[in-house]
Every structure is written in C-alpha cells, then in structure tokens.
CSV table of N, CA and C in Angstrom, one decimal:
chain,number,residue,atom,x,y,z
V,1,UNK,N,0.8,-1.0,-0.3
V,1,UNK,CA,-0.2,0.0,-0.1
V,1,UNK,C,1.1,1.4,0.0
V,2,UNK,N,2.0,1.3,0.9
V,2,UNK,CA,2.9,2.3,0.6
V,2,UNK,C,3.4,2.9,-0.6
V,3,UNK,N,4.0,1.6,-1.3
V,3,UNK,CA,4.5,2.0,-2.6
V,3,UNK,C,3.7,2.4,-3.7
V,4,UNK,N,2.2,1.9,-3.4
V,4,UNK,CA,1.2,2.6,-4.4
V,4,UNK,C,1.0,4.1,-4.5
V,5,UNK,N,0.7,4.4,-3.0
V,5,UNK,CA,0.6,5.8,-2.3
V,5,UNK,C,1.7,6.8,-2.9
V,6,UNK,N,3.1,6.0,-2.4
V,6,UNK,CA,4.4,6.8,-2.9
V,6,UNK,C,4.1,7.2,-4.3
V,7,UNK,N,4.1,6.1,-5.2
V,7,UNK,CA,3.8,6.2,-6.7
V,7,UNK,C,2.6,7.1,-7.3
V,8,UNK,N,2.0,6.9,-6.5
V,8,UNK,CA,0.7,8.1,-7.2
V,8,UNK,C,1.2,9.6,-6.3
V,9,UNK,N,1.7,9.9,-5.4
V,9,UNK,CA,2.2,11.1,-5.2
V,9,UNK,C,3.2,11.7,-6.0
V,10,UNK,N,3.9,11.0,-6.1
V,10,UNK,CA,5.2,11.1,-7.2
V,10,UNK,C,4.6,11.4,-8.8
V,11,UNK,N,3.6,10.8,-9.2
V,11,UNK,CA,2.8,11.1,-10.2
V,11,UNK,C,2.1,12.4,-10.4
V,12,UNK,N,1.3,12.4,-9.4
V,12,UNK,CA,0.3,13.7,-9.4
V,12,UNK,C,1.7,15.0,-9.4
V,13,UNK,N,2.9,14.7,-8.2
V,13,UNK,CA,3.7,16.1,-8.3
V,13,UNK,C,4.2,16.2,-9.7
V,14,UNK,N,4.7,15.3,-10.4
V,14,UNK,CA,5.5,15.2,-11.7
V,14,UNK,C,4.3,15.9,-12.5
V,15,UNK,N,3.4,15.3,-12.8
V,15,UNK,CA,2.2,15.9,-13.5
V,15,UNK,C,2.0,17.5,-13.3
V,16,UNK,N,1.8,17.9,-11.9
V,16,UNK,CA,1.5,19.2,-11.8
V,16,UNK,C,2.5,20.1,-11.9
V,17,UNK,N,3.6,19.9,-12.0
V,17,UNK,CA,4.9,20.4,-12.2
V,17,UNK,C,5.4,20.7,-13.6
V,18,UNK,N,5.0,19.5,-13.9
V,18,UNK,CA,5.9,19.3,-15.6
V,18,UNK,C,7.4,19.0,-15.4
V,19,UNK,N,7.8,18.8,-14.3
V,19,UNK,CA,9.0,18.2,-14.1
V,19,UNK,C,9.3,16.9,-13.6
V,20,UNK,N,9.8,16.2,-14.3
V,20,UNK,CA,10.2,14.5,-13.9
V,20,UNK,C,11.7,14.4,-14.1
V,21,UNK,N,12.4,13.8,-13.3
V,21,UNK,CA,13.6,13.4,-13.2
V,21,UNK,C,14.1,12.0,-13.5
V,22,UNK,N,14.0,12.0,-15.1
V,22,UNK,CA,14.1,11.1,-15.9
V,22,UNK,C,15.2,10.9,-16.7
V,23,UNK,N,15.5,9.6,-17.2
V,23,UNK,CA,16.6,9.5,-18.2
V,23,UNK,C,16.0,8.7,-19.8
V,24,UNK,N,16.4,9.6,-20.8
V,24,UNK,CA,15.6,9.3,-21.9
V,24,UNK,C,16.5,8.7,-22.7
V,25,UNK,N,16.6,7.6,-23.4
V,25,UNK,CA,17.4,6.8,-24.7
V,25,UNK,C,16.7,6.4,-25.8
V,26,UNK,N,17.3,7.0,-26.7
V,26,UNK,CA,16.4,6.6,-28.1
V,26,UNK,C,17.3,5.1,-28.7
V,27,UNK,N,16.2,4.4,-29.1
V,27,UNK,CA,16.9,3.2,-29.6
V,27,UNK,C,15.8,2.6,-31.2
V,28,UNK,N,16.2,1.6,-31.1
V,28,UNK,CA,15.6,1.3,-32.5
V,28,UNK,C,15.0,-0.6,-32.1
V,29,UNK,N,14.1,-0.8,-32.7
V,29,UNK,CA,13.4,-2.2,-32.2
V,29,UNK,C,13.4,-2.7,-34.0
V,30,UNK,N,13.7,-4.2,-34.2
V,30,UNK,CA,13.5,-4.8,-35.2
V,30,UNK,C,12.1,-5.7,-34.8
V,31,UNK,N,11.2,-4.8,-36.0
V,31,UNK,CA,9.6,-5.1,-36.3
V,31,UNK,C,9.6,-6.0,-37.4
V,32,UNK,N,9.7,-7.4,-37.5
V,32,UNK,CA,10.2,-8.3,-38.4
V,32,UNK,C,10.8,-7.8,-39.5
V,33,UNK,N,12.0,-7.2,-39.6
V,33,UNK,CA,12.9,-6.9,-40.5
V,33,UNK,C,12.9,-5.6,-40.5
V,34,UNK,N,12.2,-4.8,-40.2
V,34,UNK,CA,12.0,-3.2,-40.3
V,34,UNK,C,12.6,-2.8,-39.0
V,35,UNK,N,13.3,-1.5,-39.1
V,35,UNK,CA,13.8,-0.8,-37.9
V,35,UNK,C,12.8,0.1,-37.6
V,36,UNK,N,12.1,0.0,-36.6
V,36,UNK,CA,11.4,1.1,-35.7
V,36,UNK,C,12.0,1.9,-34.5
V,37,UNK,N,11.7,3.5,-34.7
V,37,UNK,CA,12.4,4.1,-33.8
V,37,UNK,C,11.5,3.8,-32.3
V,38,UNK,N,12.3,4.0,-31.2
V,38,UNK,CA,11.8,3.9,-29.9
V,38,UNK,C,12.3,4.7,-28.8
V,39,UNK,N,11.6,5.4,-27.9
V,39,UNK,CA,12.4,6.1,-26.9
V,39,UNK,C,12.0,5.2,-25.4
V,40,UNK,N,13.1,5.1,-24.7
V,40,UNK,CA,13.1,4.4,-23.6
V,40,UNK,C,13.1,5.1,-22.4
V,41,UNK,N,12.3,5.3,-21.5
V,41,UNK,CA,12.8,6.6,-20.4
V,41,UNK,C,12.1,5.4,-19.2
V,42,UNK,N,13.1,6.1,-18.3
V,42,UNK,CA,13.4,5.5,-16.9
V,42,UNK,C,13.6,6.8,-15.8
V,43,UNK,N,13.2,6.2,-14.5
V,43,UNK,CA,13.6,7.2,-13.7
V,43,UNK,C,15.1,7.1,-13.5
V,44,UNK,N,15.8,8.7,-13.3
V,44,UNK,CA,16.9,8.5,-13.0
V,44,UNK,C,17.1,8.3,-11.5
V,45,UNK,N,18.5,7.8,-11.4
V,45,UNK,CA,19.0,7.3,-9.9
V,45,UNK,C,18.8,6.2,-9.6
V,46,UNK,N,17.9,5.6,-10.1
V,46,UNK,CA,17.6,4.0,-9.7
V,46,UNK,C,18.1,2.9,-10.2
V,47,UNK,N,18.4,2.1,-9.6
V,47,UNK,CA,19.1,0.7,-10.5
V,47,UNK,C,18.9,-0.1,-10.5
V,48,UNK,N,18.2,-0.6,-9.7
V,48,UNK,CA,17.1,-1.9,-9.1
V,48,UNK,C,16.0,-2.1,-10.2
V,49,UNK,N,15.9,-3.7,-10.7
V,49,UNK,CA,14.8,-3.6,-11.6
V,49,UNK,C,13.6,-3.0,-11.3
V,50,UNK,N,12.9,-2.7,-12.5
V,50,UNK,CA,11.7,-1.8,-12.3
V,50,UNK,C,10.4,-2.5,-13.1
V,51,UNK,N,9.2,-2.5,-12.8
V,51,UNK,CA,8.2,-2.8,-13.8
V,51,UNK,C,8.1,-1.9,-15.0
V,52,UNK,N,8.1,-2.7,-16.2
V,52,UNK,CA,8.2,-2.1,-17.3
V,52,UNK,C,6.6,-1.7,-18.3
V,53,UNK,N,6.6,-0.7,-19.0
V,53,UNK,CA,5.6,-0.4,-19.4
V,53,UNK,C,5.8,0.0,-21.1
V,54,UNK,N,4.8,-0.4,-21.8
V,54,UNK,CA,4.9,-0.2,-23.0
V,54,UNK,C,3.7,1.2,-23.6
V,55,UNK,N,3.9,2.2,-24.0
V,55,UNK,CA,3.0,3.1,-23.9
V,55,UNK,C,2.9,3.5,-25.5
V,56,UNK,N,1.7,3.0,-26.1
V,56,UNK,CA,1.9,3.4,-27.5
V,56,UNK,C,1.0,4.9,-27.6
V,57,UNK,N,1.7,5.3,-28.5
V,57,UNK,CA,0.9,7.0,-29.0
V,57,UNK,C,0.0,6.6,-30.1
V,58,UNK,N,-1.0,7.3,-30.0
V,58,UNK,CA,-2.5,7.4,-30.8
V,58,UNK,C,-2.2,7.7,-32.3
V,59,UNK,N,-3.2,7.4,-33.0
V,59,UNK,CA,-2.9,7.7,-34.3
V,59,UNK,C,-3.2,9.2,-34.7
V,60,UNK,N,-1.9,9.9,-34.9
V,60,UNK,CA,-1.6,11.1,-34.8
V,60,UNK,C,-0.2,11.3,-35.5
V,61,UNK,N,-0.4,12.3,-36.5
V,61,UNK,CA,0.8,12.5,-37.2
V,61,UNK,C,2.0,13.1,-36.4
V,62,UNK,N,1.8,13.3,-35.1
V,62,UNK,CA,3.2,13.7,-34.2
V,62,UNK,C,3.9,12.2,-33.5
V,63,UNK,N,2.9,11.4,-33.7
V,63,UNK,CA,3.4,10.1,-33.3
V,63,UNK,C,3.9,10.2,-31.7
V,64,UNK,N,5.2,9.5,-31.4
V,64,UNK,CA,5.4,9.5,-30.1
V,64,UNK,C,5.8,10.7,-29.5
V,65,UNK,N,6.0,12.1,-30.4
V,65,UNK,CA,6.8,13.3,-30.1
V,65,UNK,C,5.6,14.2,-30.0
V,66,UNK,N,4.1,13.5,-29.6
V,66,UNK,CA,3.0,14.1,-29.2
V,66,UNK,C,3.3,14.9,-27.8
V,67,UNK,N,3.5,15.8,-27.5
V,67,UNK,CA,3.7,17.1,-26.2
V,67,UNK,C,3.1,15.9,-24.9
V,68,UNK,N,1.6,16.3,-24.9
V,68,UNK,CA,1.1,15.4,-24.0
V,68,UNK,C,1.7,13.8,-23.7
V,69,UNK,N,1.8,13.3,-24.6
V,69,UNK,CA,2.5,11.7,-24.6
V,69,UNK,C,3.4,12.0,-23.7
V,70,UNK,N,4.6,12.9,-24.3
V,70,UNK,CA,5.8,13.0,-23.8
V,70,UNK,C,5.8,13.1,-22.4
V,71,UNK,N,5.0,14.4,-21.8
V,71,UNK,CA,4.8,14.3,-20.7
V,71,UNK,C,4.2,13.4,-19.9
V,72,UNK,N,3.3,12.7,-20.1
V,72,UNK,CA,2.7,11.4,-19.6
V,72,UNK,C,3.8,10.5,-19.4
V,73,UNK,N,4.3,10.2,-20.4
V,73,UNK,CA,5.3,9.2,-20.3
V,73,UNK,C,6.3,9.4,-19.1
V,74,UNK,N,7.0,10.8,-19.2
V,74,UNK,CA,7.9,11.1,-18.3
V,74,UNK,C,7.4,11.3,-17.1
V,75,UNK,N,6.2,11.2,-16.8
V,75,UNK,CA,5.5,11.3,-15.4
V,75,UNK,C,5.3,10.0,-15.0
V,76,UNK,N,4.7,8.9,-16.2
V,76,UNK,CA,4.9,8.0,-15.4
V,76,UNK,C,6.4,6.9,-15.1
V,77,UNK,N,7.3,7.0,-16.1
V,77,UNK,CA,8.5,6.9,-15.7
V,77,UNK,C,9.1,7.4,-14.5
V,78,UNK,N,8.9,8.7,-14.1
V,78,UNK,CA,9.2,9.4,-12.4
V,78,UNK,C,8.7,8.2,-11.6
V,79,UNK,N,7.4,7.6,-11.7
V,79,UNK,CA,6.9,6.9,-10.5
V,79,UNK,C,7.6,5.9,-10.2
V,80,UNK,N,8.8,5.2,-10.9
V,80,UNK,CA,9.5,4.1,-10.9
V,80,UNK,C,9.3,3.0,-11.7
V,81,UNK,N,9.0,3.1,-13.2
V,81,UNK,CA,8.8,2.4,-14.6
V,81,UNK,C,9.9,2.8,-15.2
V,82,UNK,N,10.0,1.6,-15.7
V,82,UNK,CA,10.7,1.9,-17.5
V,82,UNK,C,9.7,1.9,-18.5
V,83,UNK,N,9.8,3.0,-19.3
V,83,UNK,CA,8.9,2.9,-20.4
V,83,UNK,C,9.5,2.9,-21.7
V,84,UNK,N,8.5,2.2,-22.5
V,84,UNK,CA,9.3,2.2,-23.8
V,84,UNK,C,8.1,2.6,-24.9
V,85,UNK,N,8.3,3.8,-25.9
V,85,UNK,CA,7.2,4.5,-26.5
V,85,UNK,C,7.9,4.1,-27.6
V,86,UNK,N,7.2,3.0,-28.6
V,86,UNK,CA,7.4,2.8,-30.0
V,86,UNK,C,6.8,3.7,-31.1
V,87,UNK,N,7.5,3.8,-32.1
V,87,UNK,CA,6.9,4.2,-33.1
V,87,UNK,C,6.2,3.1,-33.9
V,88,UNK,N,5.1,3.9,-34.1
V,88,UNK,CA,4.1,2.8,-34.9
V,88,UNK,C,4.0,4.1,-36.4
V,89,UNK,N,4.8,3.7,-37.4
V,89,UNK,CA,4.6,4.5,-38.5
V,89,UNK,C,3.2,4.2,-39.1
V,90,UNK,N,2.7,3.8,-39.4
V,90,UNK,CA,1.6,3.5,-39.9
V,90,UNK,C,0.5,4.6,-39.1
V,91,UNK,N,0.5,4.5,-37.8
V,91,UNK,CA,-0.2,5.6,-37.1
V,91,UNK,C,0.0,6.8,-37.5
V,92,UNK,N,1.3,6.9,-37.6
V,92,UNK,CA,1.4,8.5,-38.1
V,92,UNK,C,1.0,9.0,-39.6
V,93,UNK,N,0.8,7.9,-40.0
V,93,UNK,CA,0.3,8.2,-41.6
V,93,UNK,C,-1.2,8.3,-41.6
V,94,UNK,N,-2.1,8.1,-40.4
V,94,UNK,CA,-3.1,8.0,-40.0
V,94,UNK,C,-4.1,6.9,-40.5
V,95,UNK,N,-3.3,5.9,-40.7
V,95,UNK,CA,-3.4,4.5,-41.1
V,95,UNK,C,-3.5,3.1,-39.7
V,96,UNK,N,-4.2,3.1,-39.2
V,96,UNK,CA,-4.6,2.2,-38.4
V,96,UNK,C,-4.3,0.6,-39.4
V,97,UNK,N,-3.4,0.1,-38.9
V,97,UNK,CA,-3.2,-1.5,-39.4
V,97,UNK,C,-2.7,-2.2,-38.3
V,98,UNK,N,-3.8,-3.0,-37.7
V,98,UNK,CA,-3.6,-3.9,-36.6
V,98,UNK,C,-2.9,-4.8,-36.9
V,99,UNK,N,-2.4,-5.8,-38.2
V,99,UNK,CA,-1.6,-6.7,-38.7
V,99,UNK,C,0.2,-6.5,-38.1
V,100,UNK,N,0.2,-4.7,-38.4
V,100,UNK,CA,1.7,-4.3,-38.1
V,100,UNK,C,1.4,-3.5,-36.5
V,101,UNK,N,0.7,-3.2,-36.1
V,101,UNK,CA,0.8,-2.7,-34.4
V,101,UNK,C,1.1,-3.8,-33.6
V,102,UNK,N,0.4,-5.0,-33.7
V,102,UNK,CA,0.7,-6.0,-32.8
V,102,UNK,C,2.2,-6.4,-33.2
V,103,UNK,N,2.9,-6.5,-34.2
V,103,UNK,CA,4.1,-6.9,-34.3
V,103,UNK,C,5.2,-5.7,-33.2
V,104,UNK,N,4.5,-4.6,-33.1
V,104,UNK,CA,5.0,-3.7,-32.6
V,104,UNK,C,5.3,-3.8,-31.3
V,105,UNK,N,4.2,-3.7,-30.7
V,105,UNK,CA,3.9,-4.2,-29.6
V,105,UNK,C,4.6,-5.3,-29.0
V,106,UNK,N,5.0,-6.5,-30.0
V,106,UNK,CA,5.5,-8.1,-29.4
V,106,UNK,C,7.2,-7.3,-29.5
V,107,UNK,N,8.0,-6.6,-30.2
V,107,UNK,CA,9.1,-5.9,-30.2
V,107,UNK,C,9.4,-5.3,-29.0
V,108,UNK,N,8.5,-4.4,-28.8
V,108,UNK,CA,8.5,-3.6,-27.7
V,108,UNK,C,8.6,-4.5,-26.2
V,109,UNK,N,7.9,-5.0,-26.0
V,109,UNK,CA,7.6,-6.2,-25.0
V,109,UNK,C,9.2,-7.0,-24.7
V,110,UNK,N,9.5,-7.4,-26.0
V,110,UNK,CA,10.8,-7.9,-25.8
V,110,UNK,C,11.8,-7.1,-25.5
V,111,UNK,N,11.9,-6.2,-26.2
V,111,UNK,CA,12.9,-5.1,-25.8
V,111,UNK,C,13.0,-4.8,-24.1
V,112,UNK,N,11.9,-4.8,-23.4
V,112,UNK,CA,11.7,-4.6,-22.1
V,112,UNK,C,12.3,-6.1,-21.6
V,113,UNK,N,11.9,-7.1,-21.9
V,113,UNK,CA,12.5,-8.3,-21.3
V,113,UNK,C,14.0,-8.2,-21.4
V,114,UNK,N,14.7,-7.8,-22.2
V,114,UNK,CA,15.9,-7.8,-22.4
V,114,UNK,C,16.7,-6.9,-21.8
V,115,UNK,N,16.2,-5.8,-21.5
V,115,UNK,CA,16.4,-4.4,-20.4
V,115,UNK,C,16.7,-4.9,-18.8
V,116,UNK,N,18.0,-4.9,-18.7
V,116,UNK,CA,18.7,-5.4,-17.6
V,116,UNK,C,17.7,-4.5,-16.3
V,117,UNK,N,17.3,-3.2,-16.7
V,117,UNK,CA,16.3,-2.3,-15.6
V,117,UNK,C,14.9,-3.0,-15.5
V,118,UNK,N,14.4,-3.7,-16.4
V,118,UNK,CA,13.2,-4.3,-15.9
V,118,UNK,C,13.0,-5.6,-15.1
V,119,UNK,N,11.9,-5.5,-14.3
V,119,UNK,CA,12.0,-6.6,-13.3
V,119,UNK,C,11.2,-7.6,-14.4
V,120,UNK,N,11.5,-9.2,-13.8
V,120,UNK,CA,11.1,-10.5,-14.6
V,120,UNK,C,9.4,-10.1,-14.4
V,121,UNK,N,8.8,-10.3,-15.6
V,121,UNK,CA,7.2,-10.7,-15.3
V,121,UNK,C,6.5,-9.3,-15.1
V,122,UNK,N,7.1,-8.6,-14.8
V,122,UNK,CA,6.3,-6.7,-14.2
V,122,UNK,C,6.1,-6.1,-15.7
V,123,UNK,N,5.1,-6.6,-16.4
V,123,UNK,CA,4.9,-5.6,-18.0
V,123,UNK,C,3.7,-5.0,-18.1
V,124,UNK,N,3.3,-4.2,-18.8
V,124,UNK,CA,2.3,-3.5,-18.7
V,124,UNK,C,2.3,-3.2,-20.2
V,125,UNK,N,1.0,-3.0,-20.9
V,125,UNK,CA,1.0,-2.3,-22.3
V,125,UNK,C,-0.5,-1.6,-22.1
V,126,UNK,N,0.1,0.2,-22.9
V,126,UNK,CA,-1.2,0.9,-22.5
V,126,UNK,C,-1.0,1.7,-23.8
C-alpha cells in the first residue's frame, strides 16, 4: 500500500509541475525486419529492476513526439517505471493497421524483457 501511495504522489507532483527526473534513451526495434524507432524512459538514480510499460502513441501525425504523450510518459517513468514508446509509422500516416501494430507491441515487450533495468514478469501495455 505504501509503495502505491508513493507512486501516486510522485505521479501527481510530476504531472502538476511538469518536471520529471528521468533519463531518456533513443533506440531502434526490429519489427519483423523493419527498424522502428523507440524511446526508453526511466527514473534517474534508480538502479534496481523496475516494472516495465509499453505506451503506444495514438493515431496522430506527431506520433511518440506528441507533447502530452511525452509529458505523460515522463510522469509515469518518474513513479518508478521503465517505459518504452515505440513509433508506429502507420499510425503517424493516420492508417490504423492492426497487423503491424501487434508486431510493434511484441518487439517492444521483447526489448523490455531484455533490458536489465526491467523486473522479470512485471510488464504492462497501454
């Protein structure tokens, strides 16, 4: 219960202030032979394995660079999560293609599983 309350307070503080003490890293994922850019965001100063989240951008031209998504992702990471935001190129073209979105999610999950900062089995997709 205390951990959940701590994370909630961190989330609210980070969202309200717009400040999140996080580290961001650009990477690429292999989506069935196609290189897809992604951003990994994690809290600064934490070195133990943390839960991992895949956060998908919506069907929007700005993709993972959408300002509200960037703020939300940083805020989630500041609570003690490792977050990956993959680019879904088809969604940036306003063309929802579930047959391509699913492999994007799968390679994002795989990237989190291979990341030593991510706790085994503690993964979520949003």
